[in-house]
mmCIF file of C-alpha atoms and ligand atoms in Angstrom:
data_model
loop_
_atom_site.group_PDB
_atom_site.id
_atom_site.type_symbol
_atom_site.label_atom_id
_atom_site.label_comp_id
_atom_site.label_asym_id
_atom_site.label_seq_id
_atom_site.Cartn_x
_atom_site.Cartn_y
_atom_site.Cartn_z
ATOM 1 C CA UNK A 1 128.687 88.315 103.210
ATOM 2 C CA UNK A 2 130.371 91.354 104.422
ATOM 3 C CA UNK A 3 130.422 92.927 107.814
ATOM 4 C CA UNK A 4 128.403 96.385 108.240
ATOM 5 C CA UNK A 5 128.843 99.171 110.274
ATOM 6 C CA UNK A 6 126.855 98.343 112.920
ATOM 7 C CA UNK A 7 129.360 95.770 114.091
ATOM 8 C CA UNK A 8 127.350 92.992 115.024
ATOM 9 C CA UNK A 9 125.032 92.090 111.989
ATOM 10 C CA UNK A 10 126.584 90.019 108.780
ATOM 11 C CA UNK A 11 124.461 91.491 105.732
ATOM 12 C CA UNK A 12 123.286 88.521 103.442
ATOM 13 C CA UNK A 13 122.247 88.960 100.016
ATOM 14 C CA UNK A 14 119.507 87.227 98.685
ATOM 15 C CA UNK A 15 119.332 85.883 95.248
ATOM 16 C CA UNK A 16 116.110 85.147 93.570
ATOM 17 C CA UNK A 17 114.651 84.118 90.062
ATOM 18 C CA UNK A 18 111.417 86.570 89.643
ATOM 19 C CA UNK A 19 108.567 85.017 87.287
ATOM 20 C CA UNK A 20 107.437 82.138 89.743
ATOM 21 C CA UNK A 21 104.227 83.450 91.190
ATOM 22 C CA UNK A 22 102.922 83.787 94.264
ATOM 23 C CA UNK A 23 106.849 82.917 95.540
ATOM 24 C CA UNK A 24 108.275 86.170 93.817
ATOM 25 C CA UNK A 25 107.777 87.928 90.958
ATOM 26 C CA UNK A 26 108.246 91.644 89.526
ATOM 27 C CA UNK A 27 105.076 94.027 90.289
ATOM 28 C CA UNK A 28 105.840 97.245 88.508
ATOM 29 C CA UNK A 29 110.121 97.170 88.946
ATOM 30 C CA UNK A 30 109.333 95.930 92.022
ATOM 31 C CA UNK A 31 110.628 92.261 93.949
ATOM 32 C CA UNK A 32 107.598 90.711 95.534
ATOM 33 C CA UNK A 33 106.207 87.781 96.472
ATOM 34 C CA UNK A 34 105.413 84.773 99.521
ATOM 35 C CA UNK A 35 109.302 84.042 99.530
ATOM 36 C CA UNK A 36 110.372 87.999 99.741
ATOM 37 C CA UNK A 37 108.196 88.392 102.297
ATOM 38 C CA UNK A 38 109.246 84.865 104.514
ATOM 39 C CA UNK A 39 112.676 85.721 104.054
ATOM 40 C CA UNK A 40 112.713 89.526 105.859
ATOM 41 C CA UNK A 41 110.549 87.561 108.469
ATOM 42 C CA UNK A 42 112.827 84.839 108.987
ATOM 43 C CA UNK A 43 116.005 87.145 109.028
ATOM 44 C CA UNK A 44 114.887 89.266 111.608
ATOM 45 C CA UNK A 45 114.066 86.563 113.911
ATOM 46 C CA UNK A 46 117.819 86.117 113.691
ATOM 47 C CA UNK A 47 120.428 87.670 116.083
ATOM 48 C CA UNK A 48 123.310 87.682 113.807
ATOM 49 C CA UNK A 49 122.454 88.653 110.721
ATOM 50 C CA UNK A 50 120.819 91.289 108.107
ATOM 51 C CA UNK A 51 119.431 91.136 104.463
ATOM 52 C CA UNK A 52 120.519 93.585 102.032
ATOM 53 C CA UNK A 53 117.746 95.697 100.538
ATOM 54 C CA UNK A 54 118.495 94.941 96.703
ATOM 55 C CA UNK A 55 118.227 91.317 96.111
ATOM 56 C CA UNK A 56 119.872 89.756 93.139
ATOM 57 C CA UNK A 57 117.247 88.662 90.616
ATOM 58 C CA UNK A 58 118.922 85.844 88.330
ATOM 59 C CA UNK A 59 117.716 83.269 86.186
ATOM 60 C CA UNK A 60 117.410 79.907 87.902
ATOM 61 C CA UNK A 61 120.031 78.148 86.449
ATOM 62 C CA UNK A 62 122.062 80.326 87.409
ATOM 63 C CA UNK A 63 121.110 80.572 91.023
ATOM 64 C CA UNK A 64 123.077 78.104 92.735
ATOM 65 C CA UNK A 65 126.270 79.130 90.532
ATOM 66 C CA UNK A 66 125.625 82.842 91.743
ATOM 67 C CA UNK A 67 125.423 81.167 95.603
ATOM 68 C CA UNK A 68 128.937 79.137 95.148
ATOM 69 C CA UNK A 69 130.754 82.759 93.856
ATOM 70 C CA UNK A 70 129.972 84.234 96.607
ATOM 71 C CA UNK A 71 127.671 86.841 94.824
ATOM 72 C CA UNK A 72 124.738 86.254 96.786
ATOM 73 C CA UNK A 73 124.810 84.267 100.067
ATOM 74 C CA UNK A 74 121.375 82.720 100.289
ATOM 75 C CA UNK A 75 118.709 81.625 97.298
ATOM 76 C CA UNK A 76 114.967 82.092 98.046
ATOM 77 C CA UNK A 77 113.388 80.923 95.211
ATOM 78 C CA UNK A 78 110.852 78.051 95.973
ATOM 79 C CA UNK A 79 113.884 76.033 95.055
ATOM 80 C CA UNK A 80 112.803 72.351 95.866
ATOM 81 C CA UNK A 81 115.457 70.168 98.408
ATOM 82 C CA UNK A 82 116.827 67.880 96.081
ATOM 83 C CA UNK A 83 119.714 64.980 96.753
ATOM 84 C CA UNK A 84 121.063 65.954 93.530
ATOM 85 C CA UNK A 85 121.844 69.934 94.279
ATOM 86 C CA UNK A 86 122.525 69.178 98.258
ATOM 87 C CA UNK A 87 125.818 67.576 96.230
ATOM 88 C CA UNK A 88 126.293 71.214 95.958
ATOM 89 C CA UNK A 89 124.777 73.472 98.480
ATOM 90 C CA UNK A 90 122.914 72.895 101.866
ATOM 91 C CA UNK A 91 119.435 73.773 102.938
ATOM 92 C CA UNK A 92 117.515 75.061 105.299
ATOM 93 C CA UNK A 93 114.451 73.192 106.876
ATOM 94 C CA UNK A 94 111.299 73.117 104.666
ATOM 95 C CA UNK A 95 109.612 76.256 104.502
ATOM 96 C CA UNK A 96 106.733 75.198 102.056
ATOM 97 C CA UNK A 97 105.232 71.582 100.162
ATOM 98 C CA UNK A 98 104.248 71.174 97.035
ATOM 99 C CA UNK A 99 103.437 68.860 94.271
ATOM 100 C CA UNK A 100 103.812 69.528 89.893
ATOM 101 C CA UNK A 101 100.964 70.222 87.863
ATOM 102 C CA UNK A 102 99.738 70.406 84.062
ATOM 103 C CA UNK A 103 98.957 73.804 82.463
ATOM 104 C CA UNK A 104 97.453 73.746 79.314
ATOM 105 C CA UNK A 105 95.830 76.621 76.954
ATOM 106 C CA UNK A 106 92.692 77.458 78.549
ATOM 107 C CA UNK A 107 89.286 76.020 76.160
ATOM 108 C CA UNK A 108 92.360 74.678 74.076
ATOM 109 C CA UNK A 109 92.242 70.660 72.271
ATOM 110 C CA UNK A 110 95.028 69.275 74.888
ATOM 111 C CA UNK A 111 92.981 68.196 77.600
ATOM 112 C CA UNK A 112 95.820 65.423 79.612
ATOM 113 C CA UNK A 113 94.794 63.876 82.397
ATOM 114 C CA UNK A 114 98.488 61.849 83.055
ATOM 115 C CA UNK A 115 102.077 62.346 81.950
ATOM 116 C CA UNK A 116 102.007 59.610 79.665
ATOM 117 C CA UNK A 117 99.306 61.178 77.858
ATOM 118 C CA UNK A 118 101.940 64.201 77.021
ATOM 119 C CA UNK A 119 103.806 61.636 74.406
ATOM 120 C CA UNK A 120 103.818 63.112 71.066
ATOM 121 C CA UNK A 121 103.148 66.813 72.502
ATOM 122 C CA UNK A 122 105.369 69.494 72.778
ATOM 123 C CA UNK A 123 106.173 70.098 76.473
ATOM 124 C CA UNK A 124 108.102 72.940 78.256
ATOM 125 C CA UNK A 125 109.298 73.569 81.446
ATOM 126 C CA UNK A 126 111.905 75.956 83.095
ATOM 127 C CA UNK A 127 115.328 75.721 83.049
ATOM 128 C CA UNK A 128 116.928 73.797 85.934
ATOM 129 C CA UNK A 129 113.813 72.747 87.552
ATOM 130 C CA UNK A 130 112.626 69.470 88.900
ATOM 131 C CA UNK A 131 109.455 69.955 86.330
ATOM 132 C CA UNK A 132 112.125 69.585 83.638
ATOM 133 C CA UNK A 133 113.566 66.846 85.188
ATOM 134 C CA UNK A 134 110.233 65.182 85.412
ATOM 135 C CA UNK A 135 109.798 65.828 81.297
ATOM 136 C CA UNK A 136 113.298 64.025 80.835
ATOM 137 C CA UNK A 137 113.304 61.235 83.323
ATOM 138 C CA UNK A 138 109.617 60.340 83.137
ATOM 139 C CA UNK A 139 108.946 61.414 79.020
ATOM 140 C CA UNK A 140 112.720 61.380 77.825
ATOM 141 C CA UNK A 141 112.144 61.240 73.811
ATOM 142 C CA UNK A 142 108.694 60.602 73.640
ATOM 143 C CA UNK A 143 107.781 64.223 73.892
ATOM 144 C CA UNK A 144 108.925 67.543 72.058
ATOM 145 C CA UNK A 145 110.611 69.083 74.538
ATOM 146 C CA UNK A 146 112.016 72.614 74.776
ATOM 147 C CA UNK A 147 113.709 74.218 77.892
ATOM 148 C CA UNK A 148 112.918 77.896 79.392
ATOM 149 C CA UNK A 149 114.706 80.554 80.872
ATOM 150 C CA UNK A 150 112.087 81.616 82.744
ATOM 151 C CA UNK A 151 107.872 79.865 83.122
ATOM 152 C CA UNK A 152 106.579 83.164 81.870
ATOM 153 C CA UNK A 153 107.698 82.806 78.437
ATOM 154 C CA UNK A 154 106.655 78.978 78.615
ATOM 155 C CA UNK A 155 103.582 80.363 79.475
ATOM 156 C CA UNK A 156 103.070 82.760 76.950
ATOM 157 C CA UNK A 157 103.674 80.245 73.704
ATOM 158 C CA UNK A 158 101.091 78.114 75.982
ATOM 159 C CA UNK A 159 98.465 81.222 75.498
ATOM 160 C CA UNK A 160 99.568 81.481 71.967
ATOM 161 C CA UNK A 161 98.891 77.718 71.693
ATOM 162 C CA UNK A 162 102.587 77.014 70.023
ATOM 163 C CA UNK A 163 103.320 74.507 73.074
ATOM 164 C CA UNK A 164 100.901 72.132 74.262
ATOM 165 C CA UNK A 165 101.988 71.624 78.002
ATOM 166 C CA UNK A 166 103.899 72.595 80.992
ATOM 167 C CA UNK A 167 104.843 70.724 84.054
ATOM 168 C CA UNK A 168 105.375 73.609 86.598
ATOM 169 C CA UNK A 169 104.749 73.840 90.561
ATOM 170 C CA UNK A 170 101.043 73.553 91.527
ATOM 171 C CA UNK A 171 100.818 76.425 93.817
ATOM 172 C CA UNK A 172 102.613 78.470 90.757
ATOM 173 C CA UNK A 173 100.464 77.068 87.912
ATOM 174 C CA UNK A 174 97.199 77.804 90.319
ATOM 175 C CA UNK A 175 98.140 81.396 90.107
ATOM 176 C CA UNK A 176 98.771 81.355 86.295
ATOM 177 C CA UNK A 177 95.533 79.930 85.968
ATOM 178 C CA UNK A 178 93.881 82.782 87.792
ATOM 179 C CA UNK A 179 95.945 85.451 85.583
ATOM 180 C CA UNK A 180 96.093 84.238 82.132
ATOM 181 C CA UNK A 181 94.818 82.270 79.422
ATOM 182 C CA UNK A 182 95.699 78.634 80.894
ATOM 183 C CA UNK A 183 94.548 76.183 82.866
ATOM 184 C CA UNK A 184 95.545 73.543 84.855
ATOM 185 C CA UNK A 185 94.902 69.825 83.339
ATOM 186 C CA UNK A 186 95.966 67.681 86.294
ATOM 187 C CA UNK A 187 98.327 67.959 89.569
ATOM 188 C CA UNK A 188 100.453 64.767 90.579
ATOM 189 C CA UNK A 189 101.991 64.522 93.439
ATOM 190 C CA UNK A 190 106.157 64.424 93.927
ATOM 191 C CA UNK A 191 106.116 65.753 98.066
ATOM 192 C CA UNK A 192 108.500 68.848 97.106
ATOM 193 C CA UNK A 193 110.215 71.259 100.185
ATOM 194 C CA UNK A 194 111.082 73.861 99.245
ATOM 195 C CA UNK A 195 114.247 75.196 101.460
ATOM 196 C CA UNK A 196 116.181 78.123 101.656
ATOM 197 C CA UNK A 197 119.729 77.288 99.916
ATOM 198 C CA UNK A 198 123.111 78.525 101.533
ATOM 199 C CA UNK A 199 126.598 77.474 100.974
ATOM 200 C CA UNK A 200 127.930 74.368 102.259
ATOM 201 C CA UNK A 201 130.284 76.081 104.647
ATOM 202 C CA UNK A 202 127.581 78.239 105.841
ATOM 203 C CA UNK A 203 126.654 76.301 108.858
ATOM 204 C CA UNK A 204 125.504 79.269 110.871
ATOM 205 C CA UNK A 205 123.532 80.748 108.453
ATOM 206 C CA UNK A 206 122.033 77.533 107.797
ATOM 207 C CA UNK A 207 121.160 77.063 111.474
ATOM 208 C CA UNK A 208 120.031 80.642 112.161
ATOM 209 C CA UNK A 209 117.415 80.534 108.834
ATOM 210 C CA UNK A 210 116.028 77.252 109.873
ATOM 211 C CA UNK A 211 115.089 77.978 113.855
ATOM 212 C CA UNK A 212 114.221 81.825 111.782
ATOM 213 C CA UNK A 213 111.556 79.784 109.883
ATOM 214 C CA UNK A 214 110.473 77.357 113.407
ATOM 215 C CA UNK A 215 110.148 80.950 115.040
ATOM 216 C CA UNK A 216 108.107 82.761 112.102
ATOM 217 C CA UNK A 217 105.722 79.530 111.772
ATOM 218 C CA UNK A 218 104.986 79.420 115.630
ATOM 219 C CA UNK A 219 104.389 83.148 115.392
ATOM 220 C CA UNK A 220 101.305 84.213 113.785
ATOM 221 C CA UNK A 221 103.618 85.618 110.695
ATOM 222 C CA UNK A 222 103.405 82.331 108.571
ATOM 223 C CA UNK A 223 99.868 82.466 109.057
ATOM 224 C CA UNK A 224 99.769 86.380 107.976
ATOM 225 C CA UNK A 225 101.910 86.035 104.551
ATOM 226 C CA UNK A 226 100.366 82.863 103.430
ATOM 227 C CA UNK A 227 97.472 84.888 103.629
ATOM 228 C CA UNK A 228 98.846 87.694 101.799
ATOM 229 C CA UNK A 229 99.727 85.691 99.309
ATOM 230 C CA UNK A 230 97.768 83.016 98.678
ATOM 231 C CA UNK A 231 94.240 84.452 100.639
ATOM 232 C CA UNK A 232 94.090 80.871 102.247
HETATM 233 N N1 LIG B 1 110.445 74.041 92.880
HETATM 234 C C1 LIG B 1 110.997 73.903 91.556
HETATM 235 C C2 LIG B 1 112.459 73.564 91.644
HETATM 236 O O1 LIG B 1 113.037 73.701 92.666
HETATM 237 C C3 LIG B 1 110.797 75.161 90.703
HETATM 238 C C4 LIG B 1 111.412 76.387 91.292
HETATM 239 C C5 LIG B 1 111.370 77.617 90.384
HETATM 240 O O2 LIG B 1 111.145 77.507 89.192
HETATM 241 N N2 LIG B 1 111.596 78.769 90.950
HETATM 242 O O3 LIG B 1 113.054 73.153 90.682
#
């Protein structure tokens, strides 16, 4: 993060991974989404600091990579607080729960109603993600799998019925339900947070985003982009 003009504000740039919808996704060359949204709240409820206008859109993988170079200085991508990447990074508080889900092709002939009954099938899942990690740890071998750079083009060879399955988010595979030809076959719950990730050394930043997200929950902002993006 460099120092601006204006003295007293650190710009931060945030890095994201577009394709995850409602969280943030590309509308017509442009960054939207729940998280794009929370983040500008949650900045400006801090003293010290400033978001860039461009944010860095990156695959997923390569988020937390990106975050340790020092190319972007915080990741808001619905990235779940996991044991394994805080060996890594740090995180803010919990901004947002959520559990996986099934998609399958909508009307299609694979109609799961656990993960067990994925053996045999060929199952995707993004890059990176603790959906994949679910595939390997829970399914391992006994399922085809094959890994994503991005959920979109999962779910596109799920439309085109050339994979049978995807373990994704549930808020995320709610909204692909609602767009395209998929639907979901059954949620199961894993008690994902998802947190804002900064750098390890980042202590301040990591403070100031977490009472930033206490502030914009007891304010009626929470309330307002949840709405905006998920009409609940
Ligand atoms: N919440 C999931 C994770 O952290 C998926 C995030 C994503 O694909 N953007 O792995």
């Amino acid at each position: 993060a460099d120092d601006t003009d204006d003295g007293e504000l650190e710009t931060i740039v945030a890095g994201t991974n577009p394709g995850f919808e409602p969280f943030q996704m590309n509308v017509d060359g442009e960054l939207v989404g729940f998280d794009v949204d929370l983040l500008e709240a949650v900045v400006a409820e801090t003293d010290g600091y400033e978001l860039a206008d461009d944010w860095e859109e990156l695959e997923f993988d390569s988020l937390i990579p990106a975050l340790e170079n020092e190319n972007i200085d915080v990741i808001a991508a619905a990235m779940t607080i996991t044991e394994e990447r805080e060996e890594s990074i740090s995180f803010t508080e919990s901004y947002y729960s959520a559990d996986q889900s099934v998609l399958v092709q909508s009307g299609g002939d694979v109609d799961p109603d656990e993960l067990e009954d994925l053996e045999g099938l060929e199952v995707g899942a993004q890059s990176g993600t603790t959906g994949e990690g679910i595939v390997e740890d829970e399914l391992g071998d006994d399922v085809d799998y094959t890994s994503y750079d991005n959920y979109v083009l999962a779910v596109e060879e799920l439309e085109r019925g050339t994979l049978d399955a995807i373990v994704i988010d549930e808020p995320v595979a709610e909204s692909f339900a609602d767009d395209r030809d998929v639907e979901v076959a059954f949620t199961f719950e894993t008690g994902e947070e998802y947190g804002f990730g900064v750098r390890q050394d980042d202590d301040d930043l990591q403070e100031a985003l977490s009472e930033g997200i206490a502030a914009v929950e007891e304010s009626s902002e929470y309330d307002e982009i949840t709405q905006e993006w998920f009409g609940e």
